[in-house]
mmCIF file of C-alpha atoms in Angstrom:
data_model
loop_
_atom_site.group_PDB
_atom_site.id
_atom_site.type_symbol
_atom_site.label_atom_id
_atom_site.label_comp_id
_atom_site.label_asym_id
_atom_site.label_seq_id
_atom_site.Cartn_x
_atom_site.Cartn_y
_atom_site.Cartn_z
ATOM 1 C CA ILE A 507 -39.922 0.429 -91.728
ATOM 2 C CA ILE A 508 -38.281 3.863 -92.083
ATOM 3 C CA ASN A 509 -40.062 4.553 -95.364
ATOM 4 C CA ILE A 510 -43.435 3.539 -93.909
ATOM 5 C CA ILE A 511 -43.204 5.646 -90.738
ATOM 6 C CA ILE A 512 -41.959 8.937 -92.178
ATOM 7 C CA GLY A 513 -45.088 10.606 -93.509
ATOM 8 C CA GLY A 514 -46.763 13.984 -93.416
ATOM 9 C CA GLY A 515 -46.918 14.916 -89.743
ATOM 10 C CA ILE A 516 -43.251 15.764 -89.253
ATOM 11 C CA PHE A 517 -43.546 18.755 -91.614
ATOM 12 C CA VAL A 518 -45.738 20.688 -89.148
ATOM 13 C CA LEU A 519 -45.185 19.031 -85.761
ATOM 14 C CA PRO A 520 -41.903 20.784 -84.763
ATOM 15 C CA ALA A 521 -43.702 24.093 -84.146
ATOM 16 C CA ILE A 522 -46.645 22.463 -82.346
ATOM 17 C CA ILE A 523 -44.375 20.534 -79.975
ATOM 18 C CA ALA A 524 -42.100 23.546 -79.405
ATOM 19 C CA ALA A 525 -45.096 25.695 -78.418
ATOM 20 C CA SER A 526 -45.441 23.582 -75.266
ATOM 21 C CA LEU A 527 -42.010 22.082 -74.620
ATOM 22 C CA GLY A 528 -39.651 24.622 -76.202
ATOM 23 C CA ALA A 529 -36.053 23.461 -76.535
ATOM 24 C CA ALA A 530 -36.899 20.400 -74.410
ATOM 25 C CA SER A 531 -39.037 19.009 -77.239
ATOM 26 C CA ILE A 532 -36.571 16.187 -77.862
ATOM 27 C CA ILE A 533 -37.865 14.526 -74.667
ATOM 28 C CA ALA A 534 -41.170 13.842 -76.428
ATOM 29 C CA TYR A 535 -39.338 12.372 -79.435
ATOM 30 C CA LEU A 536 -37.278 10.060 -77.239
ATOM 31 C CA PHE A 537 -40.383 8.987 -75.337
ATOM 32 C CA CYS A 538 -42.294 8.190 -78.544
ATOM 33 C CA GLY A 539 -39.284 6.223 -79.794
ATOM 34 C CA PHE A 540 -39.261 4.258 -76.527
ATOM 35 C CA VAL A 541 -42.972 3.443 -76.898
ATOM 36 C CA MET A 542 -42.438 2.268 -80.472
ATOM 37 C CA VAL A 543 -39.603 -0.063 -79.432
ATOM 38 C CA LEU A 544 -41.914 -1.692 -76.863
ATOM 39 C CA VAL A 545 -44.817 -2.036 -79.290
ATOM 40 C CA MET A 546 -42.721 -3.236 -82.231
ATOM 41 C CA GLY A 547 -41.202 -5.927 -80.026
ATOM 42 C CA CYS A 548 -44.735 -7.197 -79.380
ATOM 43 C CA PHE A 549 -45.592 -7.075 -83.091
ATOM 44 C CA ALA A 550 -42.445 -8.985 -83.999
ATOM 45 C CA GLU A 551 -43.175 -11.815 -81.550
ATOM 46 C CA LEU A 552 -46.796 -12.149 -82.671
ATOM 47 C CA GLY A 553 -45.770 -12.009 -86.325
ATOM 48 C CA SER A 554 -43.380 -14.924 -85.894
ATOM 49 C CA VAL A 555 -46.259 -17.102 -84.616
ATOM 50 C CA TYR A 556 -49.312 -15.890 -86.567
ATOM 51 C CA THR A 557 -47.925 -15.817 -90.101
ATOM 52 C CA GLY A 558 -51.161 -15.208 -92.024
ATOM 53 C CA THR A 559 -52.041 -11.894 -93.654
ATOM 54 C CA GLY A 560 -53.925 -9.158 -91.844
ATOM 55 C CA GLY A 561 -51.352 -7.760 -89.418
ATOM 56 C CA SER A 562 -52.940 -6.292 -86.272
ATOM 57 C CA TYR A 563 -56.368 -7.662 -87.154
ATOM 58 C CA ASN A 564 -55.016 -11.185 -87.654
ATOM 59 C CA TYR A 565 -53.047 -11.150 -84.395
ATOM 60 C CA ILE A 566 -55.977 -9.937 -82.287
ATOM 61 C CA VAL A 567 -58.560 -12.252 -83.891
ATOM 62 C CA SER A 568 -56.193 -15.191 -83.402
ATOM 63 C CA SER A 569 -55.651 -14.213 -79.768
ATOM 64 C CA PHE A 570 -59.086 -13.070 -78.614
ATOM 65 C CA GLY A 571 -61.706 -13.902 -81.257
ATOM 66 C CA ASN A 572 -64.055 -12.083 -83.627
ATOM 67 C CA TYR A 573 -65.416 -9.339 -81.353
ATOM 68 C CA PRO A 574 -62.028 -7.742 -80.534
ATOM 69 C CA GLY A 575 -61.091 -8.384 -84.175
ATOM 70 C CA PHE A 576 -64.138 -6.421 -85.343
ATOM 71 C CA LEU A 577 -63.227 -3.477 -83.090
ATOM 72 C CA THR A 578 -59.634 -3.647 -84.340
ATOM 73 C CA ALA A 579 -60.674 -3.609 -88.012
ATOM 74 C CA ILE A 580 -62.814 -0.503 -87.476
ATOM 75 C CA LEU A 581 -60.110 1.248 -85.434
ATOM 76 C CA ILE A 582 -57.516 0.540 -88.152
ATOM 77 C CA VAL A 583 -59.705 2.218 -90.761
ATOM 78 C CA MET A 584 -60.635 5.043 -88.367
ATOM 79 C CA ALA A 585 -56.995 5.760 -87.540
ATOM 80 C CA SER A 586 -56.212 5.853 -91.245
ATOM 81 C CA PHE A 587 -58.931 8.165 -92.570
ATOM 82 C CA THR A 588 -58.647 10.590 -89.621
ATOM 83 C CA GLY A 589 -54.884 10.587 -90.197
ATOM 84 C CA ASP A 590 -55.405 11.367 -93.878
ATOM 85 C CA ALA A 591 -57.823 14.155 -92.966
ATOM 86 C CA ALA A 592 -55.248 15.576 -90.535
ATOM 87 C CA VAL A 593 -52.527 15.580 -93.193
ATOM 88 C CA ALA A 594 -54.933 17.131 -95.725
ATOM 89 C CA ASN A 595 -55.511 20.016 -93.309
ATOM 90 C CA ALA A 596 -51.768 20.367 -92.810
ATOM 91 C CA ILE A 597 -51.324 20.608 -96.590
ATOM 92 C CA VAL A 598 -53.764 23.521 -96.956
ATOM 93 C CA ASP A 599 -52.155 25.214 -93.944
ATOM 94 C CA ILE A 600 -48.743 24.913 -95.604
ATOM 95 C CA LEU A 601 -49.996 26.106 -98.996
ATOM 96 C CA SER A 602 -51.829 29.051 -97.395
ATOM 97 C CA THR A 603 -48.483 30.537 -96.317
ATOM 98 C CA PHE A 604 -47.523 30.790 -100.001
ATOM 99 C CA LEU A 605 -50.952 31.110 -101.633
ATOM 100 C CA PRO A 606 -53.332 33.012 -99.290
ATOM 101 C CA VAL A 607 -56.364 31.767 -101.240
ATOM 102 C CA PHE A 608 -56.018 28.483 -99.321
ATOM 103 C CA LYS A 609 -57.120 30.311 -96.174
ATOM 104 C CA ASP A 610 -60.636 30.464 -97.633
ATOM 105 C CA PHE A 611 -63.058 27.669 -96.784
ATOM 106 C CA TRP A 612 -64.216 27.252 -100.381
ATOM 107 C CA ALA A 613 -60.639 26.812 -101.646
ATOM 108 C CA GLN A 614 -59.877 24.300 -98.904
ATOM 109 C CA SER A 615 -63.076 22.380 -99.655
ATOM 110 C CA LEU A 616 -62.301 22.282 -103.379
ATOM 111 C CA PHE A 617 -58.783 21.043 -102.639
ATOM 112 C CA PHE A 618 -60.105 18.295 -100.351
ATOM 113 C CA ILE A 619 -62.569 17.190 -103.050
ATOM 114 C CA LEU A 620 -59.836 17.010 -105.695
ATOM 115 C CA LEU A 621 -57.435 15.280 -103.306
ATOM 116 C CA PHE A 622 -59.662 12.528 -101.940
ATOM 117 C CA PHE A 623 -61.987 11.904 -104.862
ATOM 118 C CA GLY A 624 -59.199 12.370 -107.407
ATOM 119 C CA PHE A 625 -57.087 9.617 -105.878
ATOM 120 C CA GLY A 626 -60.231 7.598 -105.251
ATOM 121 C CA TYR A 627 -61.023 7.731 -108.966
ATOM 122 C CA ILE A 628 -57.451 6.770 -109.912
ATOM 123 C CA ASN A 629 -57.616 3.753 -107.628
ATOM 124 C CA ILE A 630 -61.028 2.699 -108.918
ATOM 125 C CA ILE A 631 -59.946 2.671 -112.562
ATOM 126 C CA GLY A 632 -56.764 0.734 -111.853
ATOM 127 C CA LEU A 633 -54.294 -0.143 -109.110
ATOM 128 C CA LYS A 634 -51.209 0.190 -111.344
ATOM 129 C CA LYS A 635 -51.819 3.900 -111.947
ATOM 130 C CA GLY A 636 -52.035 4.526 -108.205
ATOM 131 C CA VAL A 637 -48.972 2.408 -107.435
ATOM 132 C CA GLY A 638 -46.903 4.321 -110.002
ATOM 133 C CA PHE A 639 -47.613 7.662 -108.334
ATOM 134 C CA VAL A 640 -46.900 6.282 -104.866
ATOM 135 C CA LYS A 641 -43.505 4.946 -106.031
ATOM 136 C CA ILE A 642 -42.503 8.373 -107.368
ATOM 137 C CA ILE A 643 -43.525 10.134 -104.151
ATOM 138 C CA THR A 644 -41.746 7.516 -102.039
ATOM 139 C CA VAL A 645 -38.462 8.478 -103.684
ATOM 140 C CA LEU A 646 -39.070 12.210 -103.308
ATOM 141 C CA LYS A 647 -40.669 12.490 -99.864
ATOM 142 C CA LEU A 648 -37.414 12.518 -97.887
ATOM 143 C CA ALA A 649 -35.903 15.280 -100.037
ATOM 144 C CA PRO A 650 -37.341 18.286 -98.109
ATOM 145 C CA LEU A 651 -36.251 16.814 -94.775
ATOM 146 C CA LEU A 652 -32.745 16.047 -96.018
ATOM 147 C CA LEU A 653 -32.474 19.566 -97.453
ATOM 148 C CA ILE A 654 -33.252 21.048 -94.023
ATOM 149 C CA ILE A 655 -30.729 18.752 -92.315
ATOM 150 C CA ILE A 656 -27.908 19.288 -94.845
ATOM 151 C CA PHE A 657 -28.143 23.075 -95.074
ATOM 152 C CA GLY A 658 -29.785 23.984 -91.778
ATOM 153 C CA TYR A 659 -27.116 23.090 -89.248
ATOM 154 C CA THR A 660 -24.916 26.024 -90.305
ATOM 155 C CA GLU A 661 -27.656 28.484 -89.257
ATOM 156 C CA VAL A 662 -28.234 26.980 -85.811
ATOM 157 C CA SER A 663 -27.693 29.230 -82.794
ATOM 158 C CA ILE A 664 -26.646 27.082 -79.829
ATOM 159 C CA SER A 665 -28.234 29.534 -77.388
ATOM 160 C CA ASN A 666 -31.646 28.652 -78.864
ATOM 161 C CA LEU A 667 -31.189 25.038 -77.744
ATOM 162 C CA TYR A 668 -30.743 25.703 -74.019
ATOM 163 C CA TRP A 669 -33.568 24.423 -71.824
ATOM 164 C CA GLU A 670 -35.103 27.213 -69.776
ATOM 165 C CA SER A 671 -36.964 24.640 -67.665
ATOM 166 C CA THR A 672 -37.804 20.941 -67.613
ATOM 167 C CA PRO A 673 -41.381 20.267 -68.763
ATOM 168 C CA SER A 674 -43.806 18.428 -66.496
ATOM 169 C CA SER A 675 -44.837 14.829 -67.137
ATOM 170 C CA ALA A 676 -48.317 16.102 -68.060
ATOM 171 C CA GLN A 677 -46.856 18.369 -70.761
ATOM 172 C CA ILE A 678 -44.673 15.558 -72.100
ATOM 173 C CA GLY A 679 -47.643 13.187 -72.197
ATOM 174 C CA GLU A 680 -49.948 15.635 -73.975
ATOM 175 C CA MET A 681 -47.345 16.521 -76.595
ATOM 176 C CA SER A 682 -46.267 12.894 -77.044
ATOM 177 C CA LEU A 683 -49.880 12.009 -77.823
ATOM 178 C CA ILE A 684 -49.807 14.450 -80.750
ATOM 179 C CA LEU A 685 -46.230 13.637 -81.781
ATOM 180 C CA PHE A 686 -47.010 9.903 -81.812
ATOM 181 C CA PHE A 687 -48.875 10.625 -85.045
ATOM 182 C CA ALA A 688 -45.473 10.888 -86.767
ATOM 183 C CA PHE A 689 -44.316 7.480 -85.491
ATOM 184 C CA VAL A 690 -47.153 5.097 -86.364
ATOM 185 C CA GLY A 691 -47.112 2.554 -89.182
ATOM 186 C CA ALA A 692 -43.979 0.531 -88.459
ATOM 187 C CA GLU A 693 -46.071 -2.608 -87.888
ATOM 188 C CA LYS A 694 -46.676 -2.842 -91.636
ATOM 189 C CA GLY A 695 -42.965 -3.446 -92.112
ATOM 190 C CA LEU A 696 -43.084 -6.315 -89.602
ATOM 191 C CA SER A 697 -46.143 -8.053 -91.058
ATOM 192 C CA LEU A 698 -43.942 -10.666 -92.724
ATOM 193 C CA SER A 699 -41.745 -11.329 -89.693
ATOM 194 C CA GLY A 700 -42.796 -14.969 -89.753
ATOM 195 C CA GLU A 701 -41.084 -15.358 -93.131
ATOM 196 C CA VAL A 702 -37.807 -13.682 -92.190
ATOM 197 C CA LYS A 703 -34.671 -15.808 -92.123
ATOM 198 C CA ASN A 704 -33.055 -16.045 -88.689
ATOM 199 C CA PRO A 705 -35.786 -13.887 -87.041
ATOM 200 C CA LYS A 706 -34.205 -14.019 -83.581
ATOM 201 C CA LYS A 707 -31.320 -11.955 -84.939
ATOM 202 C CA THR A 708 -32.861 -10.072 -87.861
ATOM 203 C CA ILE A 709 -36.069 -8.726 -86.269
ATOM 204 C CA PRO A 710 -34.601 -6.994 -83.179
ATOM 205 C CA LYS A 711 -31.829 -5.550 -85.335
ATOM 206 C CA ALA A 712 -34.335 -4.181 -87.872
ATOM 207 C CA ILE A 713 -36.477 -2.661 -85.106
ATOM 208 C CA ALA A 714 -33.523 -1.066 -83.320
ATOM 209 C CA LEU A 715 -31.871 0.350 -86.447
ATOM 210 C CA SER A 716 -35.137 1.677 -87.883
ATOM 211 C CA ILE A 717 -36.279 3.415 -84.693
ATOM 212 C CA ILE A 718 -32.788 4.874 -84.169
ATOM 213 C CA ALA A 719 -32.663 6.169 -87.764
ATOM 214 C CA ILE A 720 -36.124 7.734 -87.489
ATOM 215 C CA LEU A 721 -35.270 9.323 -84.145
ATOM 216 C CA ILE A 722 -32.071 10.788 -85.592
ATOM 217 C CA ILE A 723 -33.949 12.308 -88.558
ATOM 218 C CA TYR A 724 -36.803 13.658 -86.428
ATOM 219 C CA ILE A 725 -34.582 15.023 -83.649
ATOM 220 C CA LEU A 726 -32.272 16.696 -86.172
ATOM 221 C CA ILE A 727 -35.297 18.359 -87.790
ATOM 222 C CA GLN A 728 -36.540 19.540 -84.377
ATOM 223 C CA LEU A 729 -33.115 20.759 -83.210
ATOM 224 C CA ILE A 730 -32.405 22.611 -86.452
ATOM 225 C CA SER A 731 -35.866 24.214 -86.435
ATOM 226 C CA GLN A 732 -35.424 25.253 -82.790
ATOM 227 C CA GLY A 733 -31.821 26.301 -83.311
ATOM 228 C CA VAL A 734 -32.608 28.484 -86.313
ATOM 229 C CA LEU A 735 -35.902 30.061 -85.223
ATOM 230 C CA GLY A 736 -35.547 29.926 -81.429
ATOM 231 C CA ASP A 737 -38.568 31.062 -79.430
ATOM 232 C CA THR A 738 -40.291 32.221 -82.623
ATOM 233 C CA LEU A 739 -40.620 28.622 -83.905
ATOM 234 C CA SER A 740 -44.087 28.246 -82.383
ATOM 235 C CA ASN A 741 -45.256 31.305 -84.363
ATOM 236 C CA TYR A 742 -44.884 29.369 -87.618
ATOM 237 C CA ASP A 743 -47.142 26.431 -86.777
ATOM 238 C CA LYS A 744 -48.585 26.247 -90.298
ATOM 239 C CA ASN A 745 -45.289 25.877 -92.175
ATOM 240 C CA PRO A 746 -42.296 25.779 -89.791
ATOM 241 C CA LEU A 747 -39.797 23.996 -92.034
ATOM 242 C CA ALA A 748 -40.338 26.456 -94.878
ATOM 243 C CA GLN A 749 -39.577 29.295 -92.477
ATOM 244 C CA VAL A 750 -36.347 27.517 -91.527
ATOM 245 C CA ALA A 751 -35.523 27.203 -95.236
ATOM 246 C CA ASN A 752 -36.346 30.880 -95.725
ATOM 247 C CA THR A 753 -33.730 31.776 -93.100
ATOM 248 C CA MET A 754 -31.212 29.460 -94.774
ATOM 249 C CA LEU A 755 -31.811 30.068 -98.482
ATOM 250 C CA GLY A 756 -34.254 32.951 -98.728
ATOM 251 C CA PRO A 757 -37.518 32.902 -100.740
ATOM 252 C CA VAL A 758 -36.212 30.122 -103.005
ATOM 253 C CA GLY A 759 -35.770 27.830 -100.004
ATOM 254 C CA PHE A 760 -39.215 28.769 -98.693
ATOM 255 C CA THR A 761 -40.815 27.870 -102.031
ATOM 256 C CA ILE A 762 -38.914 24.595 -102.432
ATOM 257 C CA ILE A 763 -39.781 23.340 -98.949
ATOM 258 C CA THR A 764 -43.406 24.505 -99.153
ATOM 259 C CA PHE A 765 -44.172 22.610 -102.343
ATOM 260 C CA GLY A 766 -41.822 19.742 -101.505
ATOM 261 C CA ALA A 767 -43.601 19.202 -98.185
ATOM 262 C CA ALA A 768 -47.038 19.484 -99.808
ATOM 263 C CA LEU A 769 -46.093 16.946 -102.479
ATOM 264 C CA SER A 770 -44.694 14.557 -99.890
ATOM 265 C CA MET A 771 -47.850 14.808 -97.790
ATOM 266 C CA ILE A 772 -50.064 14.280 -100.836
ATOM 267 C CA GLY A 773 -48.059 11.134 -101.513
ATOM 268 C CA SER A 774 -48.654 9.951 -97.958
ATOM 269 C CA ILE A 775 -52.409 10.311 -98.428
ATOM 270 C CA SER A 776 -52.347 8.641 -101.853
ATOM 271 C CA SER A 777 -50.659 5.540 -100.450
ATOM 272 C CA LYS A 778 -53.356 5.240 -97.757
ATOM 273 C CA ILE A 779 -56.169 5.667 -100.288
ATOM 274 C CA LEU A 780 -54.495 2.934 -102.321
ATOM 275 C CA SER A 781 -54.187 0.402 -99.486
ATOM 276 C CA MET A 782 -56.763 1.017 -96.745
ATOM 277 C CA PRO A 783 -59.972 0.523 -98.805
ATOM 278 C CA ARG A 784 -58.721 -2.990 -99.481
ATOM 279 C CA VAL A 785 -58.745 -3.579 -95.722
ATOM 280 C CA VAL A 786 -62.407 -2.485 -95.696
ATOM 281 C CA PHE A 787 -63.071 -4.743 -98.703
ATOM 282 C CA ALA A 788 -61.421 -7.759 -97.057
ATOM 283 C CA ALA A 789 -63.251 -7.160 -93.758
ATOM 284 C CA ALA A 790 -66.590 -6.948 -95.597
ATOM 285 C CA LYS A 791 -65.872 -10.150 -97.530
ATOM 286 C CA ASP A 792 -65.043 -11.905 -94.247
ATOM 287 C CA HIS A 793 -68.328 -10.539 -92.787
ATOM 288 C CA VAL A 794 -66.398 -8.597 -90.149
ATOM 289 C CA ILE A 795 -67.967 -5.379 -91.461
ATOM 290 C CA PRO A 796 -71.674 -6.179 -91.997
ATOM 291 C CA ILE A 797 -72.168 -4.288 -95.275
ATOM 292 C CA LYS A 798 -72.148 -6.650 -98.266
ATOM 293 C CA LYS A 799 -71.760 -3.864 -100.831
ATOM 294 C CA LEU A 800 -68.320 -3.031 -99.445
ATOM 295 C CA GLY A 801 -67.168 -6.522 -100.427
ATOM 296 C CA THR A 802 -68.024 -6.094 -104.113
ATOM 297 C CA VAL A 803 -65.746 -5.200 -107.030
ATOM 298 C CA HIS A 804 -66.323 -3.012 -110.080
ATOM 299 C CA GLN A 805 -67.551 -4.995 -113.087
ATOM 300 C CA LYS A 806 -65.151 -3.290 -115.498
ATOM 301 C CA TYR A 807 -62.085 -2.459 -113.394
ATOM 302 C CA ALA A 808 -62.268 -5.323 -110.837
ATOM 303 C CA THR A 809 -61.413 -2.912 -107.992
ATOM 304 C CA PRO A 810 -63.223 -2.594 -104.625
ATOM 305 C CA TYR A 811 -64.951 0.596 -105.729
ATOM 306 C CA MET A 812 -67.545 0.783 -102.934
ATOM 307 C CA ALA A 813 -64.869 0.424 -100.248
ATOM 308 C CA ILE A 814 -62.772 3.087 -101.998
ATOM 309 C CA LEU A 815 -65.758 5.456 -102.220
ATOM 310 C CA LEU A 816 -66.604 4.978 -98.538
ATOM 311 C CA TYR A 817 -63.004 5.600 -97.497
ATOM 312 C CA VAL A 818 -62.548 8.794 -99.522
ATOM 313 C CA CYS A 819 -65.953 10.101 -98.382
ATOM 314 C CA LEU A 820 -64.969 9.618 -94.738
ATOM 315 C CA GLY A 821 -61.578 11.227 -95.340
ATOM 316 C CA PHE A 822 -63.198 14.200 -97.079
ATOM 317 C CA CYS A 823 -65.901 14.701 -94.413
ATOM 318 C CA PHE A 824 -63.437 14.633 -91.526
ATOM 319 C CA SER A 825 -61.032 16.973 -93.335
ATOM 320 C CA ILE A 826 -63.863 19.502 -93.607
ATOM 321 C CA ILE A 827 -64.974 19.358 -89.964
ATOM 322 C CA GLY A 828 -61.614 19.059 -88.170
ATOM 323 C CA GLY A 829 -58.174 20.645 -87.963
ATOM 324 C CA PHE A 830 -54.737 19.036 -87.975
ATOM 325 C CA LYS A 831 -54.174 18.821 -84.206
ATOM 326 C CA GLU A 832 -57.605 17.444 -83.324
ATOM 327 C CA LEU A 833 -57.567 14.856 -86.099
ATOM 328 C CA ALA A 834 -53.962 13.827 -85.394
ATOM 329 C CA ILE A 835 -54.855 13.155 -81.747
ATOM 330 C CA ILE A 836 -57.887 11.052 -82.752
ATOM 331 C CA SER A 837 -55.741 9.091 -85.207
ATOM 332 C CA SER A 838 -52.980 8.574 -82.619
ATOM 333 C CA ALA A 839 -55.448 7.463 -79.938
ATOM 334 C CA SER A 840 -57.120 5.005 -82.335
ATOM 335 C CA THR A 841 -53.723 3.526 -83.143
ATOM 336 C CA LEU A 842 -52.767 3.357 -79.468
ATOM 337 C CA LEU A 843 -55.933 1.354 -78.744
ATOM 338 C CA ILE A 844 -54.855 -1.130 -81.431
ATOM 339 C CA TYR A 845 -51.350 -1.261 -79.948
ATOM 340 C CA LEU A 846 -52.905 -1.882 -76.529
ATOM 341 C CA GLY A 847 -54.658 -4.938 -77.946
ATOM 342 C CA ILE A 848 -51.374 -6.109 -79.483
ATOM 343 C CA SER A 849 -49.621 -5.780 -76.121
ATOM 344 C CA PHE A 850 -52.313 -7.848 -74.393
ATOM 345 C CA ALA A 851 -52.126 -10.404 -77.225
ATOM 346 C CA THR A 852 -48.383 -10.769 -76.600
ATOM 347 C CA ILE A 853 -48.987 -11.348 -72.897
ATOM 348 C CA LYS A 854 -51.581 -13.998 -73.750
ATOM 349 C CA LEU A 855 -49.208 -15.654 -76.222
ATOM 350 C CA LYS A 856 -46.550 -15.938 -73.532
ATOM 351 C CA THR A 857 -49.024 -17.774 -71.285
ATOM 352 C CA SER A 858 -50.179 -20.180 -74.017
ATOM 353 C CA LYS A 859 -48.769 -23.418 -75.388
ATOM 354 C CA LEU A 860 -48.044 -21.696 -78.717
ATOM 355 C CA LYS A 861 -45.001 -19.951 -77.246
ATOM 356 C CA ASN A 862 -43.007 -23.192 -77.480
ATOM 357 C CA THR A 863 -44.238 -24.305 -80.928
ATOM 358 C CA THR A 864 -42.128 -21.913 -83.006
ATOM 359 C CA ASP A 865 -38.485 -20.949 -83.388
ATOM 360 C CA GLY A 866 -39.498 -17.401 -84.253
ATOM 361 C CA PHE A 867 -38.580 -14.183 -82.489
ATOM 362 C CA LYS A 868 -39.344 -13.871 -78.776
ATOM 363 C CA VAL A 869 -39.165 -10.445 -77.194
ATOM 364 C CA PRO A 870 -36.461 -10.473 -74.477
ATOM 365 C CA GLY A 871 -37.294 -10.067 -70.816
ATOM 366 C CA GLY A 872 -40.324 -12.316 -70.734
ATOM 367 C CA TYR A 873 -43.396 -10.320 -69.696
ATOM 368 C CA ILE A 874 -41.533 -7.079 -68.992
ATOM 369 C CA ILE A 875 -41.832 -5.462 -72.441
ATOM 370 C CA PRO A 876 -45.526 -6.230 -73.174
ATOM 371 C CA ILE A 877 -46.550 -5.208 -69.638
ATOM 372 C CA ALA A 878 -44.483 -2.008 -69.915
ATOM 373 C CA SER A 879 -46.166 -1.376 -73.272
ATOM 374 C CA VAL A 880 -49.624 -1.708 -71.682
ATOM 375 C CA VAL A 881 -48.730 0.672 -68.849
ATOM 376 C CA VAL A 882 -47.195 3.326 -71.112
ATOM 377 C CA ILE A 883 -50.058 3.209 -73.629
ATOM 378 C CA LEU A 884 -52.686 3.532 -70.885
ATOM 379 C CA TRP A 885 -50.739 6.495 -69.467
ATOM 380 C CA LEU A 886 -50.665 8.168 -72.879
ATOM 381 C CA LEU A 887 -54.388 7.571 -73.441
ATOM 382 C CA SER A 888 -55.092 9.115 -70.027
ATOM 383 C CA LYS A 889 -53.779 12.398 -71.457
ATOM 384 C CA LEU A 890 -56.760 12.627 -73.815
ATOM 385 C CA SER A 891 -59.276 15.329 -72.977
ATOM 386 C CA GLN A 892 -62.418 14.168 -71.182
ATOM 387 C CA GLU A 893 -64.390 15.006 -74.314
ATOM 388 C CA LYS A 894 -62.282 12.679 -76.465
ATOM 389 C CA ILE A 895 -62.305 9.899 -73.862
ATOM 390 C CA MET A 896 -66.112 10.021 -73.869
ATOM 391 C CA MET A 897 -66.090 10.064 -77.673
ATOM 392 C CA PHE A 898 -64.007 6.886 -77.844
ATOM 393 C CA ILE A 899 -66.150 5.183 -75.194
ATOM 394 C CA GLY A 900 -69.222 6.106 -77.246
ATOM 395 C CA VAL A 901 -67.675 4.781 -80.471
ATOM 396 C CA LEU A 902 -66.668 1.484 -78.846
ATOM 397 C CA LEU A 903 -70.115 1.074 -77.245
ATOM 398 C CA PHE A 904 -71.836 1.755 -80.572
ATOM 399 C CA LEU A 905 -69.595 -0.738 -82.382
ATOM 400 C CA SER A 906 -70.251 -3.312 -79.662
ATOM 401 C CA ILE A 907 -74.017 -2.896 -80.049
ATOM 402 C CA VAL A 908 -73.676 -3.285 -83.827
ATOM 403 C CA PHE A 909 -71.551 -6.429 -83.498
ATOM 404 C CA PHE A 910 -73.776 -8.239 -81.004
ATOM 405 C CA SER A 911 -76.977 -7.156 -82.781
ATOM 406 C CA ILE A 912 -75.709 -8.694 -86.009
ATOM 407 C CA LYS A 913 -74.652 -11.832 -84.164
ATOM 408 C CA LEU A 914 -78.091 -12.154 -82.529
ATOM 409 C CA PHE A 915 -79.875 -11.523 -85.832
ATOM 410 C CA SER A 916 -77.733 -14.158 -87.580
ATOM 411 C CA LYS A 917 -78.580 -16.760 -84.918
ATOM 412 C CA LYS A 918 -82.312 -16.083 -85.306
ATOM 413 C CA ASN A 919 -82.032 -16.596 -89.058
#
């Protein structure tokens, strides 16, 4: 779970969160951790009952049917490619602090082309080549964060950590919506919870330990960044951790963290390009996504090349038209909508006969945790701008029209 969650966002988020919350930024981290505990409890209970593959999609289809399942499948893909586009923008922002050429639109565009279509090509010609790169990056991606933690604490000024004021709930909500981008993905680690031995003991322990470990890493990164840079942290929103390293180790530290962070974030994108097109492929084969071509494989390489091409094209297009913050919020909100469905599915499970047909994990407190999850997620989504709320309503309406039009057309045939 820890390896899945820690991705690219944490390398730039400390400065963004500090710009609004200052030294009180840890409140947003604790709140996001609390939300994840609620949601992961719901995932664990559903996973112990619905043991098939498909994760969120499987749980929601099993609970509510094909229409919510269709919306979930699209939202999963949408959250992923907008997340990749956000991280891609963060990479060019980081590199631009070392190589100013990356401030130019043409250089950014060329980088996005090489990034998305390069990994797309690797995954089309063979899964093993893509998996090999992802494994290497998985080992290395924690290195920049650990370097900051190990060497940074000696440079911390305690006076920089004092709260000048307590932020409002509105500020906490708005920043948590962005910060949540760094917490998503843990559900993939719980997708096999139905196969875990002694799930009643193992699952809650895994959730608790993983969320605690992630919170410790993230909060240490935030505290060290705030403690070293103080009020100037928000000035380095493109590459905050490299600036911390520059204070600690000079230009060598700046260079190491800059390229270490970029490499880690590239690895995060590569793993998504490797896995998410196969979700599109599977959904097309199951007729959830009504485009037959997306369910075909390459004649020579036997890979879902059309799904891969669609995914990298979407990732590239969104990376061109959006920035990190905007895309991270869209990705977070898409994920929160999925988590909302999971919370409702858990409530439904608790009211059904299925709740007594398995010895799997049951979230403690009865309805308290899934209901709390619904309330907290709705509160977070309410912090979206009116423009983004209307955008999501429009997307969901469009998808609904597509779904029911296809259903009507199929009946006529």
